Short mmCIF file of C-alpha atoms in Angstrom, two decimals:
data_model
loop_
_atom_site.label_atom_id
_atom_site.label_comp_id
_atom_site.label_asym_id
_atom_site.label_seq_id
_atom_site.Cartn_x
_atom_site.Cartn_y
_atom_site.Cartn_z
CA MET A 1 15.33 16.08 3.35
CA THR A 2 16.54 14.13 6.22
CA ASP A 3 19.94 12.50 5.53
CA HIS A 4 19.91 8.83 5.91
CA PRO A 5 22.98 6.32 6.06
CA THR A 6 21.30 4.03 3.74
CA PRO A 7 22.25 4.57 0.13
CA LEU A 8 19.59 3.62 -2.41
CA SER A 9 22.01 3.25 -5.36
CA ARG A 10 23.28 -0.46 -6.26
CA VAL A 11 20.78 -2.11 -3.85
CA ARG A 12 20.69 -5.90 -4.55
CA LEU A 13 18.04 -8.07 -2.79
CA GLY A 14 18.22 -11.99 -2.57
CA PRO A 15 18.74 -14.61 -3.81
CA VAL A 16 15.72 -16.24 -2.58
CA THR A 17 14.25 -19.62 -3.75
CA LEU A 18 10.55 -20.48 -4.47
CA HIS A 19 9.37 -23.73 -6.14
CA GLY A 20 13.04 -24.24 -7.42
CA ALA A 21 13.34 -20.86 -8.90
CA THR A 22 15.81 -18.35 -7.84
CA ILE A 23 14.61 -14.90 -7.43
CA VAL A 24 17.01 -11.67 -7.28
CA LEU A 25 16.18 -8.08 -7.34
CA ARG A 26 18.90 -6.14 -8.75
CA PRO A 27 19.70 -2.55 -10.35
CA PRO A 28 18.48 -2.25 -13.84
CA ARG A 29 21.09 -2.20 -16.78
CA ILE A 30 21.00 -0.68 -20.18
CA ASP A 31 21.38 -3.94 -21.88
CA ASP A 32 18.19 -5.06 -20.06
CA TYR A 33 16.42 -3.20 -23.01
CA SER A 34 15.84 -6.12 -25.43
CA ARG A 35 14.30 -8.48 -22.70
CA TRP A 36 12.34 -5.58 -21.22
CA ARG A 37 10.70 -4.61 -24.60
CA GLN A 38 9.93 -8.15 -25.46
CA LEU A 39 7.95 -8.71 -22.03
CA ARG A 40 6.14 -5.35 -22.24
CA LEU A 41 4.95 -5.83 -25.89
CA TYR A 42 3.78 -9.25 -25.11
CA ASP A 43 1.75 -8.19 -22.00
CA ARG A 44 0.52 -4.92 -23.37
CA HIS A 45 -3.27 -6.03 -22.97
CA ARG A 46 -2.55 -6.67 -19.18
CA ILE A 47 -0.10 -3.50 -18.38
CA GLU A 48 -1.34 -0.65 -20.51
CA PRO A 49 -4.86 -0.23 -19.10
CA PHE A 50 -3.14 0.52 -15.62
CA TRP A 51 -0.21 2.14 -16.88
CA SER A 52 0.45 6.07 -16.95
CA SER A 53 -1.21 7.85 -20.00
CA SER A 54 0.75 8.92 -22.94
CA PRO A 55 0.15 10.37 -26.38
CA LEU A 56 2.60 7.90 -27.71
CA ASP A 57 1.24 4.29 -28.76
CA TRP A 58 2.53 1.29 -26.68
CA PRO A 59 5.45 0.23 -28.74
CA ALA A 60 6.71 3.88 -29.38
CA ARG A 61 6.82 4.09 -25.60
CA HIS A 62 9.33 1.12 -25.48
CA THR A 63 12.12 2.49 -27.68
CA PRO A 64 15.95 2.15 -26.68
CA ARG A 65 15.59 6.06 -25.81
CA HIS A 66 12.67 5.36 -23.43
CA TRP A 67 14.56 2.55 -21.75
CA ILE A 68 17.75 4.66 -21.30
CA HIS A 69 15.59 7.72 -20.19
CA GLU A 70 13.90 5.36 -17.35
CA TYR A 71 17.46 4.05 -16.50
CA LEU A 72 18.85 7.42 -15.98
CA ALA A 73 15.79 8.96 -14.19
CA GLY A 74 16.04 5.82 -11.79
CA ARG A 75 19.54 6.57 -11.11
CA ALA A 76 19.06 10.16 -10.28
CA GLY A 77 16.16 9.34 -8.12
CA GLU A 78 18.33 6.86 -6.16
CA ARG A 79 21.12 9.52 -5.63
CA ALA A 80 18.35 11.88 -4.34
CA ALA A 81 16.98 9.19 -1.95
CA ARG A 82 13.57 9.63 -3.68
CA ARG A 83 13.29 6.28 -5.50
CA LEU A 84 14.40 2.79 -5.62
CA GLY A 85 13.84 0.86 -8.92
CA LEU A 86 14.89 -2.65 -9.15
CA VAL A 87 14.44 -5.33 -11.84
CA ILE A 88 13.03 -8.73 -11.04
CA GLU A 89 15.16 -11.64 -12.03
CA VAL A 90 14.13 -15.14 -12.07
CA ASP A 91 16.73 -17.76 -12.84
CA GLY A 92 18.94 -15.19 -14.51
CA LEU A 93 16.21 -13.46 -16.86
CA LEU A 94 14.58 -10.23 -16.41
CA ALA A 95 10.98 -11.14 -15.47
CA GLY A 96 9.50 -7.60 -14.24
CA GLN A 97 10.24 -4.39 -12.28
CA VAL A 98 9.49 -3.40 -8.78
CA GLU A 99 10.04 0.11 -7.24
CA LEU A 100 9.60 2.30 -4.18
CA ALA A 101 8.71 5.71 -5.23
CA HIS A 102 7.88 9.00 -3.50
CA ILE A 103 10.42 7.79 -0.73
CA ASP A 104 10.16 10.33 2.39
CA PHE A 105 12.60 9.39 5.07
CA ASP A 106 10.98 12.32 7.21
CA SER A 107 7.52 10.69 7.47
CA GLY A 108 9.09 7.09 6.84
CA SER A 109 6.74 6.50 3.91
CA ALA A 110 7.06 5.19 0.20
CA GLU A 111 4.73 4.09 -2.73
CA LEU A 112 5.10 0.85 -4.29
CA GLY A 113 4.88 -0.01 -7.85
CA LEU A 114 5.26 -3.36 -9.79
CA TRP A 115 4.56 -5.22 -13.02
CA MET A 116 5.40 -8.88 -13.71
CA SER A 117 5.54 -11.04 -16.71
CA SER A 118 2.27 -12.92 -17.40
CA GLN A 119 4.39 -16.07 -18.01
CA LEU A 120 4.97 -16.10 -14.15
CA ALA A 121 1.58 -14.88 -13.06
CA ARG A 122 0.02 -17.00 -10.12
CA HIS A 123 3.52 -18.35 -9.42
CA GLY A 124 3.74 -16.06 -6.12
CA ILE A 125 6.91 -14.59 -7.48
CA ALA A 126 5.34 -11.02 -7.78
CA ALA A 127 4.26 -11.09 -4.06
CA LEU A 128 7.88 -12.48 -3.15
CA ALA A 129 9.38 -9.41 -4.93
CA THR A 130 7.02 -7.17 -3.02
CA ALA A 131 8.06 -8.82 0.23
CA LEU A 132 11.73 -8.53 -0.46
CA ILE A 133 11.39 -4.69 -1.15
CA VAL A 134 9.13 -4.09 1.83
CA ASP A 135 11.41 -5.98 4.11
CA PHE A 136 14.22 -3.84 2.86
CA ALA A 137 12.12 -0.70 3.27
CA PHE A 138 11.13 -1.67 6.79
CA GLY A 139 14.51 -2.85 7.99
CA THR A 140 17.63 -1.56 6.34
CA ALA A 141 15.95 1.78 4.99
CA GLY A 142 13.88 2.32 8.36
CA LEU A 143 10.68 3.31 6.67
CA ARG A 144 7.50 2.79 8.47
CA ARG A 145 4.59 2.85 6.01
CA ILE A 146 4.28 1.59 2.35
CA THR A 147 1.47 2.27 0.09
CA ALA A 148 0.11 0.74 -3.12
CA PRO A 149 -2.46 2.54 -5.31
CA ILE A 150 -4.38 -0.17 -7.15
CA SER A 151 -7.02 0.27 -9.81
CA PRO A 152 -10.46 -1.21 -8.65
CA ALA A 153 -10.40 -3.06 -12.12
CA ASN A 154 -7.12 -4.75 -11.16
CA ALA A 155 -8.82 -7.29 -8.83
CA ALA A 156 -5.92 -9.89 -8.98
CA THR A 157 -3.31 -7.22 -7.90
CA GLY A 158 -5.61 -6.09 -4.97
CA ALA A 159 -6.14 -9.71 -3.77
CA GLY A 160 -2.44 -10.27 -3.99
CA ALA A 161 -1.95 -7.21 -1.91
CA GLN A 162 -4.38 -8.41 0.76
CA ARG A 163 -2.74 -11.81 0.85
CA LEU A 164 0.60 -10.27 1.75
CA GLY A 165 -1.03 -8.26 4.58
CA PHE A 166 -1.75 -4.91 2.75
CA ARG A 167 -4.87 -3.39 4.24
CA ARG A 168 -7.48 -1.39 1.83
CA GLU A 169 -7.64 2.08 3.51
CA ALA A 170 -9.52 4.25 0.90
CA LEU A 171 -10.83 4.91 -2.72
CA MET A 172 -9.02 7.77 -4.18
CA ALA A 173 -10.98 9.68 -6.83
CA ARG A 174 -9.27 10.57 -9.97
CA TYR A 175 -5.90 9.66 -8.45
CA PHE A 176 -3.91 8.52 -11.37
CA ASP A 177 -4.01 9.32 -14.99
CA ALA A 178 -4.06 5.76 -16.73
CA GLY A 179 -5.71 4.61 -19.98
CA GLY A 180 -5.97 8.15 -21.03
CA ALA A 181 -7.83 9.67 -18.21
CA PRO A 182 -7.73 10.17 -14.30
CA GLN A 183 -8.99 6.96 -12.76
CA ASP A 184 -10.09 6.10 -9.22
CA HIS A 185 -7.60 3.99 -7.14
CA GLU A 186 -7.86 1.98 -4.16
CA LEU A 187 -5.12 2.79 -1.65
CA TRP A 188 -3.51 -0.32 -0.16
CA ALA A 189 -1.14 0.05 2.72
CA ILE A 190 1.13 -1.95 5.25
CA THR A 191 2.85 -0.83 8.20
CA ASP A 192 5.97 -1.93 10.23
CA ARG A 193 3.47 -2.56 13.15
CA THR A 194 1.31 -4.84 10.94
CA ALA A 195 3.92 -6.46 8.99
CA PRO A 196 4.71 -9.97 10.11
CA ARG A 197 7.58 -10.15 12.83
CA GLU A 198 9.43 -12.75 10.92
CA GLY A 199 9.72 -10.45 7.89
CA LEU A 200 7.34 -10.59 4.82
CA THR A 201 9.77 -12.75 2.72
CA GLU A 202 10.04 -15.65 5.20
CA TYR A 203 6.14 -15.41 5.69
CA TRP A 204 5.48 -15.54 2.00
CA ILE A 205 7.81 -18.37 1.43
CA ARG A 206 6.29 -20.39 3.94
CA HIS A 207 2.88 -19.49 3.04
CA ARG A 208 3.54 -20.55 -0.72
CA SER A 209 5.86 -23.33 -0.11
CA GLY A 210 3.12 -26.04 -0.29
CA ARG A 211 1.37 -24.52 -3.54
CA PRO A 212 3.32 -25.37 -6.77
CA PRO A 213 2.61 -23.08 -9.56
CA ARG A 214 0.50 -23.93 -12.64
CA SER A 215 2.56 -25.11 -15.38
CA GLU A 216 2.54 -23.10 -18.51
CA PRO A 217 4.48 -23.08 -21.82
CA PRO A 218 6.65 -20.05 -21.89
CA PRO A 219 5.40 -17.41 -24.29
CA GLU A 220 6.92 -16.90 -27.83
CA LEU A 221 8.48 -13.34 -27.65
CA PRO A 222 9.65 -11.44 -30.76
CA ASP A 223 13.34 -10.98 -31.28
CA ILE A 224 14.45 -7.47 -30.31
CA ARG A 225 17.84 -6.23 -31.17
CA PRO A 226 19.83 -4.55 -28.51
CA PRO A 227 20.24 -0.77 -28.75
CA ARG A 228 23.36 0.58 -30.98
CA ARG A 229 26.14 2.53 -29.19
CA THR A 230 25.05 5.77 -31.27
CA GLU A 231 21.50 5.24 -29.90
CA VAL A 232 22.61 4.96 -26.42
CA LEU A 233 24.83 8.12 -26.60
CA VAL A 234 22.02 10.07 -28.14
CA ALA A 235 19.66 9.04 -25.67
CA ILE A 236 21.85 9.97 -22.86
CA ALA A 237 22.64 13.43 -24.43
CA ARG A 238 18.88 14.08 -24.89
CA TYR A 239 18.09 13.06 -21.26
CA HIS A 240 20.71 15.47 -19.96
CA ALA A 241 19.75 18.19 -22.20
CA GLY A 242 15.94 17.94 -21.16
CA ARG A 243 16.89 18.20 -17.52
CA VAL A 244 18.82 21.51 -18.17
CA LEU A 245 15.83 22.89 -19.97
CA ARG A 246 13.10 21.81 -17.43
CA SER A 247 15.10 23.15 -14.54
CA ALA A 248 14.42 26.64 -16.08
CA ASP A 249 10.75 25.89 -16.63
CA PRO A 250 8.93 29.14 -15.98
CA LEU A 251 6.17 27.36 -14.32
CA TRP A 252 8.33 27.16 -11.11
CA TYR A 253 9.35 30.86 -11.18
CA ALA A 254 8.21 33.11 -8.27
CA GLN A 255 4.84 34.46 -8.48
CA ARG A 256 3.01 36.93 -6.26
CA ILE A 257 -0.36 35.69 -5.39
CA ARG A 258 -3.30 37.46 -3.82
CA LEU A 259 -6.55 35.77 -3.33
CA THR A 260 -9.69 37.73 -2.14
CA ASP A 261 -13.53 37.31 -1.71
CA PRO A 262 -15.80 40.59 -2.27
CA ARG A 263 -18.07 39.20 0.28
CA HIS A 264 -15.20 39.18 2.81
CA PRO A 265 -13.11 42.28 1.90
CA GLY A 266 -11.02 42.28 5.18
CA LEU A 267 -9.63 38.72 4.50
CA VAL A 268 -6.68 38.03 2.01
CA VAL A 269 -4.77 35.10 1.13
CA ARG A 270 -1.47 36.08 -0.40
CA SER A 271 2.15 35.32 -0.88
CA PRO A 272 3.94 35.69 2.61
CA GLU A 273 6.42 38.27 3.56
CA HIS A 274 9.38 38.24 5.75
CA ALA A 275 7.45 40.42 8.36
CA ASP A 276 4.99 37.60 8.80
CA LEU A 277 7.67 35.53 10.40
CA THR A 278 8.01 38.28 13.26
CA THR A 279 4.43 38.50 14.31
CA GLY A 280 3.11 36.97 17.43
CA ALA A 281 1.04 34.46 15.35
CA ALA A 282 4.20 33.09 13.71
CA ARG A 283 5.12 31.24 16.85
CA TRP A 284 2.22 28.92 16.33
CA ARG A 285 3.44 27.90 12.83
CA PRO A 286 3.81 24.09 12.93
CA ILE A 287 6.92 22.64 11.66
CA GLY A 288 6.55 18.94 11.63
CA ALA A 289 7.95 15.88 9.50
CA GLY A 290 5.74 16.66 6.62
CA THR A 291 6.74 20.37 6.35
CA ALA A 292 10.20 20.53 7.58
CA ARG A 293 11.81 20.20 4.17
CA PRO A 294 13.86 23.41 3.44
CA ARG A 295 11.62 24.57 0.61
CA GLY A 296 11.10 28.09 1.76
CA TRP A 297 8.00 30.11 2.10
CA THR A 298 7.35 30.70 -1.53
CA PHE A 299 8.07 29.01 -4.95
CA GLY A 300 11.64 29.18 -5.41
CA LEU A 301 13.26 30.98 -8.39
CA ALA A 302 13.64 27.45 -10.07
CA ARG A 303 13.57 23.87 -9.01
CA PRO A 304 17.00 22.85 -7.78
CA ARG A 305 17.11 19.70 -9.49
CA ARG A 306 14.70 17.76 -11.68
CA ASP A 307 14.51 14.74 -9.33
CA ALA A 308 13.43 16.81 -6.53
CA PRO A 309 9.54 17.31 -5.48
CA PRO A 310 8.09 20.60 -6.48
CA PRO A 311 8.35 23.22 -3.88
CA ASP A 312 5.39 23.88 -1.49
CA LEU A 313 3.20 26.72 -2.25
CA VAL A 314 2.67 28.48 1.17
CA LEU A 315 0.38 31.42 1.25
CA ALA A 316 -0.31 33.56 4.24
CA ILE A 317 -3.76 34.38 5.58
CA GLU A 318 -4.25 38.29 6.53
CA ASP A 319 -7.25 39.49 8.27
CA ASP A 320 -7.85 43.23 8.57
CA GLY A 321 -4.02 43.74 7.92
CA ALA A 322 -2.76 41.12 10.44
CA PHE A 323 -0.98 37.78 9.75
CA VAL A 324 -3.20 35.22 11.27
CA GLY A 325 -2.14 31.83 9.71
CA GLU A 326 -1.17 30.10 6.47
CA VAL A 327 -2.51 27.77 3.90
CA ARG A 328 0.03 25.23 2.25
CA LEU A 329 -0.32 23.12 -0.99
CA PHE A 330 2.33 20.75 -1.06
CA GLU A 331 3.58 17.51 -2.89
CA ALA A 332 2.24 18.75 -6.07
CA ASP A 333 2.05 16.11 -8.89
CA MET A 334 2.12 18.00 -12.04
CA PHE A 335 1.45 14.74 -14.23
CA ASN A 336 -1.62 13.66 -12.39
CA ARG A 337 -2.45 17.25 -11.38
CA HIS A 338 -3.20 16.69 -7.60
CA ALA A 339 -1.71 18.17 -4.56
CA ARG A 340 -2.21 18.07 -0.53
CA LEU A 341 -3.60 20.75 1.49
CA PHE A 342 -3.09 21.93 5.10
CA ALA A 343 -4.14 25.09 6.91
CA TRP A 344 -3.59 26.47 10.41
CA THR A 345 -4.60 29.67 12.24
CA ASP A 346 -3.54 31.44 15.16
CA PRO A 347 -5.23 29.36 18.02
CA THR A 348 -5.30 32.34 20.49
CA LEU A 349 -8.23 34.06 18.33
CA PRO A 350 -11.87 33.52 19.10
CA PRO A 351 -13.35 30.32 18.03
CA SER A 352 -15.76 32.13 15.78
CA SER A 353 -12.93 34.03 14.10
CA ILE A 354 -10.97 30.85 13.47
CA ARG A 355 -13.82 29.17 11.93
CA ARG A 356 -14.61 32.07 9.56
CA ILE A 357 -10.93 32.66 8.62
CA ARG A 358 -10.24 29.02 7.86
CA THR A 359 -13.37 28.57 6.02
CA ILE A 360 -12.83 31.42 3.61
CA ALA A 361 -9.13 30.74 3.19
CA ILE A 362 -9.60 27.03 2.54
CA ARG A 363 -12.26 27.80 -0.04
CA LEU A 364 -10.10 30.37 -1.83
CA VAL A 365 -7.13 28.29 -2.02
CA VAL A 366 -8.91 25.10 -3.32
CA GLU A 367 -10.68 27.39 -5.90
CA TYR A 368 -7.30 28.67 -6.97
CA ALA A 369 -5.68 25.24 -7.24
CA LEU A 370 -8.68 23.82 -9.26
CA THR A 371 -9.15 26.62 -11.62
CA VAL A 372 -5.86 28.55 -11.93
CA LEU A 373 -3.29 25.72 -11.41
CA ARG A 374 -5.59 23.32 -13.17
CA MET A 375 -5.29 20.63 -10.34
CA ILE A 376 -7.63 17.86 -10.90
CA ARG A 377 -7.46 16.68 -7.13
CA VAL A 378 -6.85 18.36 -3.79
CA ALA A 379 -6.63 16.32 -0.72
CA ALA A 380 -6.09 16.54 3.03
CA GLU A 381 -5.40 14.18 5.91
CA ILE A 382 -7.35 15.29 8.96
CA GLU A 383 -7.01 13.36 12.32
CA PRO A 384 -10.55 11.88 13.24
CA ASP A 385 -10.89 14.07 16.28
CA ASP A 386 -10.49 17.24 14.42
CA ILE A 387 -14.24 17.52 13.68
CA GLU A 388 -13.76 21.27 12.85
CA PHE A 389 -11.23 20.94 10.09
CA ALA A 390 -13.34 17.78 8.63
CA GLU A 391 -16.49 20.08 8.57
CA LEU A 392 -14.58 22.94 6.78
CA ALA A 393 -13.26 20.47 4.31
CA ALA A 394 -16.73 19.42 3.55
CA ARG A 395 -17.88 22.81 3.16
CA ALA A 396 -14.96 23.26 0.64
CA GLY A 397 -16.22 20.52 -1.40
CA MET A 398 -14.21 17.67 -0.06
CA GLU A 399 -15.70 14.18 0.42
CA TRP A 400 -14.16 11.51 2.87
CA GLU A 401 -12.41 8.57 1.21
CA GLY A 402 -11.15 6.54 3.76
CA ARG A 403 -8.97 6.22 6.96
CA LEU A 404 -4.99 6.08 6.68
CA HIS A 405 -3.38 4.01 9.43
CA ASP A 406 -0.09 5.11 11.16
CA PHE A 407 0.23 8.06 8.88
CA VAL A 408 2.62 11.05 9.60
CA GLY A 409 0.61 14.28 9.05
CA VAL A 410 1.98 17.72 8.27
CA THR A 411 2.36 18.29 12.09
CA GLY A 412 4.73 15.28 12.35
CA ARG A 413 2.29 13.13 14.52
CA ARG A 414 2.05 9.60 13.63
CA ALA A 415 -1.85 8.69 13.96
CA ASP A 416 -4.61 7.61 12.07
CA HIS A 417 -5.89 10.20 9.56
CA ASP A 418 -9.03 10.46 7.56
CA LEU A 419 -8.44 11.37 3.84
CA TRP A 420 -10.58 13.98 2.32
CA ALA A 421 -10.42 15.19 -1.21
CA VAL A 422 -12.04 17.23 -3.78
CA THR A 423 -11.94 16.47 -7.48
CA VAL A 424 -13.08 18.32 -10.48
CA PRO A 425 -13.40 16.97 -14.08
CA ASP A 426 -12.88 20.62 -15.76
CA SER A 427 -12.55 24.13 -14.87
CA ARG A 428 -16.10 24.91 -15.81
CA THR A 429 -17.25 22.49 -13.21
CA ALA A 430 -14.98 24.03 -10.81
CA ARG A 431 -16.48 27.40 -11.23
CA ARG A 432 -20.18 26.06 -10.88
CA LEU A 433 -18.94 24.24 -7.72
CA TYR A 434 -17.36 27.27 -6.10
CA ARG A 435 -20.36 29.59 -6.97
CA THR A 436 -22.32 27.07 -4.98
CA ILE A 437 -20.01 26.97 -2.13
CA GLY A 438 -19.64 30.85 -2.25
CA ALA A 439 -23.29 31.19 -1.92
CA GLU A 440 -23.55 28.82 0.92
CA GLY A 441 -20.65 30.62 2.93
CA ARG A 442 -22.07 33.86 2.90
#
């Protein structure tokens, strides 16, 4: 990851005033637990359908242990410069949370998430909190693009994003596991080029200044006792013990991979070897903003730290014994079971060979991801003028979902990209799909 001079720990934004209320975004504290649980239980019907799935019921997900785990995980993400999570405080009381997740200073991007107390719905405060953190992202942090995945059923949030200047770019199939199953999500985005020059915060305050909020009585919240000292200590110990155990998860140990197709015996997609780096084709290997992270050519022996993203899975393409390119699965999300894909081949080869090699290699890797790795979704961002890659994506079962603006692709170029993805509900469906694709590709 690129070093960045802006520390994400202990960031505090505001105060700003809207309709006589003072809004501050500040780091969470352990003693926020009681208020957090009160609001989350009261607004369960509004939040749970759009929140990440869990085998636990809603109250069991809001214990002192879970709050302390969230607090510690947030601090670790900030130290790693991958996440910024803040409490929304209105007139001194916790009223919600907002975060930037999946922060990537190399590509200048991050993903926005937020929840807000229903007591302050339609007051413009959630949008103001969004504006504050987006201004920080585009200003102090130097990011260029902020996205927000929103469920199509959450129409109010989508409308609020649109009023702030976010643009709906795509409908991502089976993107996020919410309400017990993978759900489609709309992708909304704003870039530093489309944000108001005056800043989103000033724009929103001016936009909302003449619209007083609807007056509603405050809700009756249940009394929640604060966590005991022993609960805090036990929760901290369990969190750190879990990090140690997960760091040795055998899922991330190095594996030798070799993918073949009986119909094309000369072509192999395999784990890379050091000799591949010395071949003539290796000089064409793209090293851009999206692939420059020091993750190596294979899975590492273990993930170096839990707050780091999973290593890339990079596979070499061999044709008749010669190294001719690679296919990369990266930014794997093991909770939602999805990953991104990129492939390249030696451009000095004849066009007919390039097409054949890429077609077979992409099909083999997508099949491997969906059946062996049990991914639910594999996506690829393709520049609109790369018609050949789009055709290959379609042959691999991918469908066009939308167009991403000012997106940094794996080659490091900032440009509009088309989003393509294949999603499969279960492994049996995946096998049926690839029997069909294999027949078409003969």
